[in-house]
Short mmCIF file of C-alpha atoms and ligand atoms in Angstrom, two decimals:
data_model
loop_
_atom_site.label_atom_id
_atom_site.label_comp_id
_atom_site.label_asym_id
_atom_site.label_seq_id
_atom_site.Cartn_x
_atom_site.Cartn_y
_atom_site.Cartn_z
CA MET R 1 -2.89 -12.82 18.97
CA LYS R 2 -0.05 -11.12 20.75
CA ILE R 3 1.01 -8.88 17.90
CA TYR R 4 -2.40 -7.23 17.53
CA LYS R 5 -2.68 -6.74 21.27
CA GLU R 6 0.72 -5.04 21.29
CA ARG R 7 -0.32 -2.72 18.48
CA ARG R 8 -3.49 -1.72 20.34
CA ALA R 9 -1.51 -1.12 23.52
CA LYS R 10 0.95 1.06 21.61
CA LEU R 11 -1.86 3.09 20.07
CA LEU R 12 -3.56 3.57 23.40
CA SER R 13 -0.40 4.72 25.14
CA LYS R 14 0.23 7.22 22.33
CA LEU R 15 -3.31 8.52 22.69
CA ARG R 16 -3.04 8.83 26.46
CA GLU R 17 -0.27 11.38 25.91
CA LYS R 18 -2.99 13.48 24.29
CA GLU R 19 -5.42 12.74 27.10
CA ILE R 20 -7.54 10.57 24.87
CA ASP R 21 -8.71 7.43 26.64
CA GLY R 22 -10.27 5.43 23.84
CA PHE R 23 -10.23 4.86 20.09
CA ILE R 24 -12.99 3.65 17.82
CA THR R 25 -12.57 2.11 14.37
CA LEU R 26 -15.81 2.12 12.40
CA ASN R 27 -15.34 -0.17 9.44
CA PHE R 28 -18.42 -0.27 7.23
CA GLU R 29 -18.13 -1.70 3.72
CA SER R 30 -14.33 -1.71 4.14
CA SER R 31 -14.23 2.02 4.95
CA ASP R 32 -11.43 1.39 7.46
CA ALA R 33 -10.44 -2.15 6.52
CA ALA R 34 -6.68 -1.69 6.65
CA ASN R 35 -6.61 -0.19 10.13
CA ILE R 36 -9.02 -2.67 11.68
CA TYR R 37 -6.96 -5.50 10.16
CA TYR R 38 -3.77 -4.00 11.54
CA LEU R 39 -5.24 -3.62 15.01
CA SER R 40 -7.21 -6.85 15.31
CA GLY R 41 -6.51 -9.30 12.47
CA PHE R 42 -10.07 -8.97 11.12
CA ARG R 43 -10.27 -9.31 7.33
CA GLY R 44 -13.98 -8.71 6.71
CA SER R 45 -15.78 -5.64 5.43
CA THR R 46 -17.92 -4.66 8.42
CA ALA R 47 -17.05 -4.47 12.12
CA VAL R 48 -16.42 -1.92 14.85
CA LEU R 49 -13.50 -2.02 17.25
CA ILE R 50 -13.26 -0.07 20.48
CA ILE R 51 -9.84 0.21 22.02
CA ALA R 52 -9.74 1.38 25.61
CA GLU R 53 -9.12 -0.11 29.01
CA GLU R 54 -12.13 -2.31 28.24
CA GLU R 55 -11.99 -3.35 24.60
CA SER R 56 -14.88 -4.59 22.48
CA PHE R 57 -15.48 -5.83 18.98
CA PHE R 58 -18.81 -5.62 17.16
CA THR R 59 -19.92 -7.47 14.10
CA ASP R 60 -23.10 -8.98 12.68
CA SER R 61 -24.16 -12.53 11.89
CA ARG R 62 -22.37 -12.52 8.52
CA TYR R 63 -18.97 -12.29 10.20
CA ILE R 64 -19.40 -13.91 13.60
CA GLU R 65 -17.60 -17.12 12.71
CA GLN R 66 -14.86 -15.28 10.86
CA VAL R 67 -14.24 -12.99 13.84
CA GLN R 68 -14.04 -15.95 16.17
CA ASN R 69 -11.25 -17.32 13.95
CA GLU R 70 -9.40 -14.09 13.26
CA VAL R 71 -9.80 -11.92 16.35
CA LYS R 72 -8.52 -13.20 19.65
CA GLY R 73 -8.71 -11.71 23.11
CA ILE R 74 -11.34 -9.00 22.53
CA PRO R 75 -14.90 -9.46 23.86
CA LEU R 76 -17.20 -9.97 20.86
CA HIS R 77 -20.70 -8.53 20.56
CA GLN R 78 -23.09 -9.60 17.85
CA VAL R 79 -25.08 -6.69 16.49
CA LYS R 80 -28.68 -7.56 15.70
CA GLY R 81 -30.14 -4.10 15.17
CA LYS R 82 -28.28 -0.92 14.34
CA TYR R 83 -24.53 -0.91 14.84
CA LEU R 84 -24.30 2.56 16.34
CA ASP R 85 -27.00 1.85 18.95
CA ASP R 86 -25.05 -1.12 20.31
CA VAL R 87 -21.70 0.63 20.01
CA ALA R 88 -22.92 3.77 21.80
CA ALA R 89 -24.50 1.72 24.59
CA ALA R 90 -21.17 -0.06 25.13
CA VAL R 91 -19.11 3.15 25.09
CA ILE R 92 -21.39 4.76 27.67
CA LYS R 93 -20.70 1.87 30.05
CA THR R 94 -16.93 2.47 29.89
CA LYS R 95 -14.91 5.21 31.57
CA ILE R 96 -14.07 6.82 28.21
CA THR R 97 -14.45 10.60 28.23
CA ARG R 98 -12.50 11.50 25.08
CA LEU R 99 -12.81 9.05 22.21
CA GLY R 100 -10.42 9.18 19.26
CA ILE R 101 -11.83 8.54 15.81
CA SER R 102 -10.11 8.40 12.42
CA SER R 103 -10.99 11.53 10.48
CA ASN R 104 -9.50 10.02 7.33
CA CYS R 105 -11.59 6.89 7.30
CA THR R 106 -14.87 7.89 8.97
CA SER R 107 -17.60 9.71 7.08
CA TYR R 108 -18.94 12.98 8.43
CA SER R 109 -22.48 11.60 8.65
CA LEU R 110 -21.29 8.66 10.72
CA VAL R 111 -19.48 10.96 13.14
CA GLU R 112 -22.57 13.19 13.46
CA ASN R 113 -24.75 10.18 14.07
CA LEU R 114 -22.40 8.84 16.75
CA ARG R 115 -22.07 12.25 18.36
CA GLY R 116 -25.87 12.41 18.69
CA LYS R 117 -25.82 9.12 20.59
CA LEU R 118 -22.88 10.07 22.82
CA PRO R 119 -23.66 13.61 23.99
CA THR R 120 -21.41 13.42 27.07
CA ILE R 121 -18.36 11.99 25.30
CA GLU R 122 -15.99 14.12 23.30
CA LEU R 123 -15.17 12.67 19.87
CA VAL R 124 -11.62 13.66 18.93
CA PRO R 125 -10.75 13.53 15.22
CA LEU R 126 -7.35 11.91 14.66
CA LYS R 127 -5.95 12.06 11.18
CA GLU R 128 -3.34 9.35 10.85
CA GLU R 129 -2.67 7.87 14.25
CA VAL R 130 -2.87 4.24 13.17
CA GLU R 131 -1.31 4.96 9.78
CA GLN R 132 1.75 6.30 11.58
CA LEU R 133 2.12 3.10 13.57
CA ARG R 134 1.85 1.16 10.31
CA ARG R 135 4.84 2.96 8.78
CA CYS R 136 7.50 0.72 10.33
CA LYS R 137 7.02 -2.95 9.60
CA ASP R 138 7.75 -5.76 12.03
CA LYS R 139 9.44 -9.05 11.13
CA GLU R 140 6.24 -10.88 10.27
CA GLU R 141 5.04 -8.05 8.04
CA ILE R 142 8.37 -7.97 6.21
CA THR R 143 8.19 -11.73 5.63
CA ARG R 144 4.74 -11.34 4.11
CA ILE R 145 5.88 -8.47 1.90
CA ARG R 146 8.85 -10.54 0.73
CA ASN R 147 6.48 -13.37 -0.19
CA ALA R 148 4.17 -11.03 -2.09
CA ILE R 149 7.17 -9.69 -4.04
CA ARG R 150 8.49 -13.16 -4.82
CA LEU R 151 5.09 -14.25 -6.07
CA THR R 152 4.83 -11.14 -8.27
CA GLU R 153 8.27 -11.62 -9.76
CA SER R 154 7.80 -15.29 -10.58
CA SER R 155 4.44 -14.45 -12.19
CA LEU R 156 6.06 -11.72 -14.28
CA GLU R 157 8.75 -14.11 -15.47
CA LYS R 158 6.04 -16.57 -16.51
CA ILE R 159 3.92 -14.10 -18.47
CA LEU R 160 6.94 -12.80 -20.37
CA THR R 161 7.38 -16.19 -22.02
CA GLN R 162 3.77 -16.07 -23.25
CA ILE R 163 3.73 -12.65 -24.89
CA THR R 164 3.51 -12.49 -28.66
CA PRO R 165 2.94 -9.48 -30.92
CA GLY R 166 -0.79 -9.06 -31.53
CA MET R 167 -1.85 -9.75 -27.93
CA THR R 168 -3.64 -6.82 -26.33
CA GLU R 169 -2.57 -5.20 -23.07
CA ALA R 170 -5.83 -6.36 -21.47
CA GLU R 171 -5.23 -9.98 -22.52
CA ILE R 172 -1.74 -9.88 -21.03
CA ALA R 173 -3.05 -8.32 -17.80
CA LEU R 174 -5.75 -10.96 -17.48
CA GLU R 175 -3.34 -13.83 -18.12
CA LEU R 176 -0.93 -12.36 -15.60
CA GLU R 177 -3.64 -12.07 -12.98
CA VAL R 178 -4.60 -15.72 -13.52
CA ILE R 179 -0.96 -16.73 -13.03
CA MET R 180 -0.76 -14.65 -9.84
CA ARG R 181 -3.98 -16.06 -8.41
CA LYS R 182 -2.92 -19.62 -9.18
CA ALA R 183 0.39 -18.95 -7.44
CA GLY R 184 -1.43 -17.96 -4.25
CA ALA R 185 -2.25 -14.26 -4.50
CA GLU R 186 -5.47 -13.27 -2.72
CA LYS R 187 -5.99 -10.64 -5.37
CA VAL R 188 -4.11 -8.06 -7.37
CA ALA R 189 -2.98 -5.14 -5.21
CA PHE R 190 -4.33 -2.65 -7.78
CA ASP R 191 -5.55 -2.79 -11.38
CA LEU R 192 -2.49 -4.19 -13.11
CA ILE R 193 -0.83 -1.74 -15.45
CA VAL R 194 0.25 -3.27 -18.74
CA ALA R 195 1.05 -0.45 -21.15
CA ALA R 196 2.36 -0.86 -24.68
CA GLY R 197 4.08 1.70 -26.90
CA GLU R 198 2.82 5.26 -26.47
CA ASN R 199 0.55 4.17 -23.58
CA SER R 200 3.61 3.55 -21.40
CA ALA R 201 4.00 7.34 -21.29
CA LEU R 202 0.88 7.53 -19.07
CA PRO R 203 2.07 6.81 -15.51
CA HIS R 204 -1.29 5.53 -14.26
CA TYR R 205 -2.56 3.87 -17.39
CA ARG R 206 -4.24 0.48 -16.87
CA ALA R 207 -4.57 -2.03 -19.68
CA GLY R 208 -6.66 -1.52 -22.77
CA ASN R 209 -7.19 -2.88 -26.26
CA ARG R 210 -3.89 -1.70 -27.70
CA LYS R 211 -2.11 -4.60 -29.38
CA VAL R 212 1.55 -5.19 -28.66
CA LYS R 213 3.74 -4.71 -31.70
CA ARG R 214 7.41 -4.94 -32.64
CA GLY R 215 9.40 -1.91 -31.51
CA ASP R 216 7.09 -1.12 -28.57
CA LEU R 217 8.17 -0.52 -25.05
CA LEU R 218 6.04 -2.71 -22.80
CA LEU R 219 5.62 -1.52 -19.21
CA PHE R 220 4.35 -3.64 -16.33
CA ASP R 221 3.47 -1.97 -13.03
CA ILE R 222 2.10 -4.85 -11.03
CA GLY R 223 1.53 -6.13 -7.52
CA VAL R 224 -0.41 -8.66 -5.51
CA ARG R 225 -1.88 -8.92 -2.08
CA ALA R 226 -0.82 -12.12 -0.39
CA GLY R 227 -1.06 -12.90 3.32
CA GLY R 228 -2.66 -9.48 3.75
CA TYR R 229 0.34 -7.59 2.36
CA CYS R 230 1.13 -5.97 -0.98
CA SER R 231 3.93 -5.77 -3.49
CA ASP R 232 4.44 -3.06 -6.11
CA ILE R 233 7.00 -3.43 -8.88
CA THR R 234 7.57 -1.92 -12.33
CA ARG R 235 9.70 -3.27 -15.14
CA VAL R 236 9.85 -2.24 -18.79
CA PHE R 237 10.74 -4.42 -21.78
CA ALA R 238 11.24 -3.89 -25.49
CA VAL R 239 9.23 -5.92 -27.99
CA GLY R 240 11.30 -7.40 -30.84
CA LYS R 241 13.93 -4.67 -30.98
CA VAL R 242 15.31 -1.77 -28.98
CA THR R 243 15.12 1.74 -30.46
CA ALA R 244 17.88 4.26 -29.68
CA LYS R 245 15.45 6.54 -27.84
CA ALA R 246 14.16 3.68 -25.70
CA GLN R 247 17.71 2.66 -24.79
CA GLU R 248 18.62 6.24 -23.91
CA ILE R 249 15.74 6.84 -21.50
CA TYR R 250 16.05 3.34 -20.03
CA ASP R 251 19.68 3.98 -19.10
CA ILE R 252 18.88 7.34 -17.51
CA VAL R 253 15.98 5.94 -15.47
CA LEU R 254 18.15 3.02 -14.34
CA THR R 255 20.83 5.44 -13.15
CA ALA R 256 18.17 7.49 -11.34
CA ASN R 257 16.75 4.34 -9.75
CA ARG R 258 20.23 3.37 -8.50
CA ALA R 259 20.83 6.89 -7.19
CA GLY R 260 17.57 6.64 -5.22
CA LEU R 261 18.55 3.25 -3.81
CA ALA R 262 21.99 4.52 -2.84
CA ALA R 263 20.51 7.51 -1.03
CA ALA R 264 17.91 5.63 1.02
CA ALA R 265 18.70 5.08 4.70
CA ALA R 266 17.19 5.74 8.10
CA GLY R 267 17.40 9.41 9.04
CA LYS R 268 17.20 10.63 5.44
CA HIS R 269 14.43 12.98 4.39
CA GLY R 270 11.97 11.74 1.77
CA LYS R 271 12.60 14.84 -0.31
CA GLU R 272 16.39 14.38 -0.20
CA ILE R 273 16.14 10.90 -1.68
CA ASP R 274 13.68 12.12 -4.29
CA LYS R 275 16.16 14.84 -5.24
CA GLN R 276 19.09 12.43 -5.62
CA ALA R 277 17.18 10.45 -8.24
CA ARG R 278 15.45 13.46 -9.82
CA ASP R 279 18.76 15.25 -10.37
CA VAL R 280 19.94 12.41 -12.63
CA ILE R 281 16.88 12.88 -14.85
CA ASP R 282 17.13 16.69 -14.77
CA VAL R 283 20.80 16.71 -15.73
CA ALA R 284 20.11 14.32 -18.62
CA GLY R 285 17.65 16.86 -20.03
CA TYR R 286 14.33 15.25 -19.10
CA LYS R 287 13.34 17.54 -16.23
CA ASP R 288 9.76 17.98 -17.43
CA HIS R 289 9.19 14.30 -18.07
CA PHE R 290 9.19 12.95 -14.50
CA GLY R 291 6.08 14.40 -12.90
CA HIS R 292 5.39 12.12 -9.94
CA GLY R 293 7.12 11.49 -6.62
CA LEU R 294 10.01 9.03 -6.36
CA GLY R 295 8.29 6.55 -4.07
CA HIS R 296 5.87 5.65 -1.31
CA GLY R 297 5.46 3.29 1.59
CA PHE R 298 3.29 0.23 1.22
CA GLY R 299 2.15 -2.73 3.31
CA ILE R 300 -1.47 -3.66 3.95
CA GLU R 301 -2.31 -1.01 1.37
CA VAL R 302 -0.36 -0.28 -1.76
CA HIS R 303 0.06 3.39 -0.88
CA GLU R 304 1.01 4.11 2.69
CA GLN R 305 3.27 6.50 4.53
CA PRO R 306 5.97 7.68 4.17
CA ARG R 307 6.18 9.58 0.89
CA LEU R 308 9.36 10.20 -1.08
CA SER R 309 8.70 13.35 -3.08
CA LEU R 310 9.73 16.98 -3.39
CA LEU R 311 6.89 17.95 -1.04
CA SER R 312 7.45 15.20 1.54
CA GLU R 313 8.16 16.12 5.16
CA ASP R 314 8.78 12.48 6.05
CA ILE R 315 12.02 11.14 7.50
CA LEU R 316 12.88 7.52 6.88
CA GLU R 317 13.13 5.11 9.79
CA GLU R 318 14.41 1.57 10.14
CA GLY R 319 11.77 -0.97 9.19
CA MET R 320 9.96 1.20 6.68
CA VAL R 321 9.22 -0.45 3.35
CA VAL R 322 9.04 1.95 0.41
CA THR R 323 9.26 1.99 -3.36
CA ILE R 324 11.86 3.73 -5.50
CA GLU R 325 10.27 4.42 -8.89
CA PRO R 326 11.71 7.12 -11.11
CA GLY R 327 10.42 7.43 -14.66
CA ILE R 328 10.69 9.34 -17.91
CA TYR R 329 7.52 9.75 -19.98
CA LEU R 330 7.60 10.97 -23.57
CA SER R 331 4.14 11.75 -24.87
CA GLY R 332 3.35 9.90 -28.11
CA PHE R 333 6.45 7.72 -27.80
CA GLY R 334 6.37 5.85 -24.53
CA GLY R 335 7.81 5.79 -21.05
CA VAL R 336 10.17 3.95 -18.77
CA ARG R 337 9.73 3.50 -15.03
CA ILE R 338 11.82 1.16 -12.90
CA GLU R 339 10.25 0.45 -9.53
CA ASP R 340 11.94 -1.45 -6.74
CA ASP R 341 10.72 -2.20 -3.22
CA ILE R 342 13.18 -1.57 -0.41
CA LEU R 343 13.50 -2.09 3.33
CA ILE R 344 15.11 0.77 5.22
CA HIS R 345 18.04 -0.06 7.51
CA ALA R 346 20.11 2.19 9.76
CA ASP R 347 22.95 2.52 7.27
CA GLY R 348 21.23 2.00 3.93
CA CYS R 349 18.55 -0.14 2.42
CA GLU R 350 17.93 -3.69 1.32
CA VAL R 351 16.43 -4.07 -2.13
CA LEU R 352 13.63 -6.60 -1.76
CA THR R 353 12.83 -6.86 -5.46
CA SER R 354 15.25 -8.99 -7.43
CA PHE R 355 13.78 -9.05 -10.93
CA PRO R 356 16.70 -8.23 -13.30
CA LYS R 357 16.79 -4.64 -14.55
CA GLY R 358 20.41 -4.13 -15.67
CA GLU R 359 19.56 -4.36 -19.38
CA LEU R 360 16.53 -3.32 -21.41
CA ARG R 361 15.41 -6.86 -22.11
CA VAL R 362 14.03 -7.71 -25.53
CA LEU R 363 10.97 -9.96 -25.62
ZN1 ZN Y 1 3.84 0.50 -8.99
ZN1 ZN Y 2 4.40 2.39 -6.58
#
């Protein structure tokens, strides 16, 4: 496939600037699944890819047929013994002298083992070389992300009609996952967060046995993986009635969310955008109740570069897809987070999520 070939060529030309003439992706039990998928189209859990003037792809009998379908234009080797023996033998036959390897996704023992088999070749640890390429999405990737979002939003709309007081968070999460899978999701992008009442004050809560009751806030932070790409969206609802406190924090978070959206554009610093949204919450008196960053990139994985936070050094570029997700969390009461997915353009951003958020909707 042309797109994968282009990505490998781009990576290699970037590496050549550092006098590195090859790159190896060692994907064992999905240890580097996202990068090998990005570079080759392979969706399985175990394979090795060598990118250099002479490329090669290694897998074992479990994946041979799958590779033949998914990976085009790279010579395929079937491993019958130990992966690293075959891989090292192939590398030695090439002209590679300095071989790049992902230090984020490769275990130390694997690197040591490979180094022992390649004594004349320098292994160069590279932290985020492929991840950086993945930051800006191409047209096809954006289409897949749009589809994943659409599927998530229609599933959310469906589950909302089925919720009745007395259901547990876990029951709602399970029903929602069934709806998503039936609609075409490969899987959920992360453990779905369905948090009722006081649990919605825990930003990374999952879904437990708490029953939904009248007067609760009910928070959904949900996403799917479809066509290899993720979505990530948060909406909050009120069950039966809206309390004054819930309305107050909802309105502030909505204003912060809109401030974040208005600030996002190519050339802007991640921390600047975070600040625009955070200031709204600070000024309203909830400074200590928004502890996480404003947003993050996503794509093949649900958390990717860049980061939008006070500590971020990232600068937004056209084609990046990121979340904007401010929140206020009140321990013992509940929390509100409103998370949208956006595509960065030169002069602003396009909001890809369209699930209504203008009012705190009562279920
Ligand atoms: Zn989320
Ligand atoms: Zn998120």
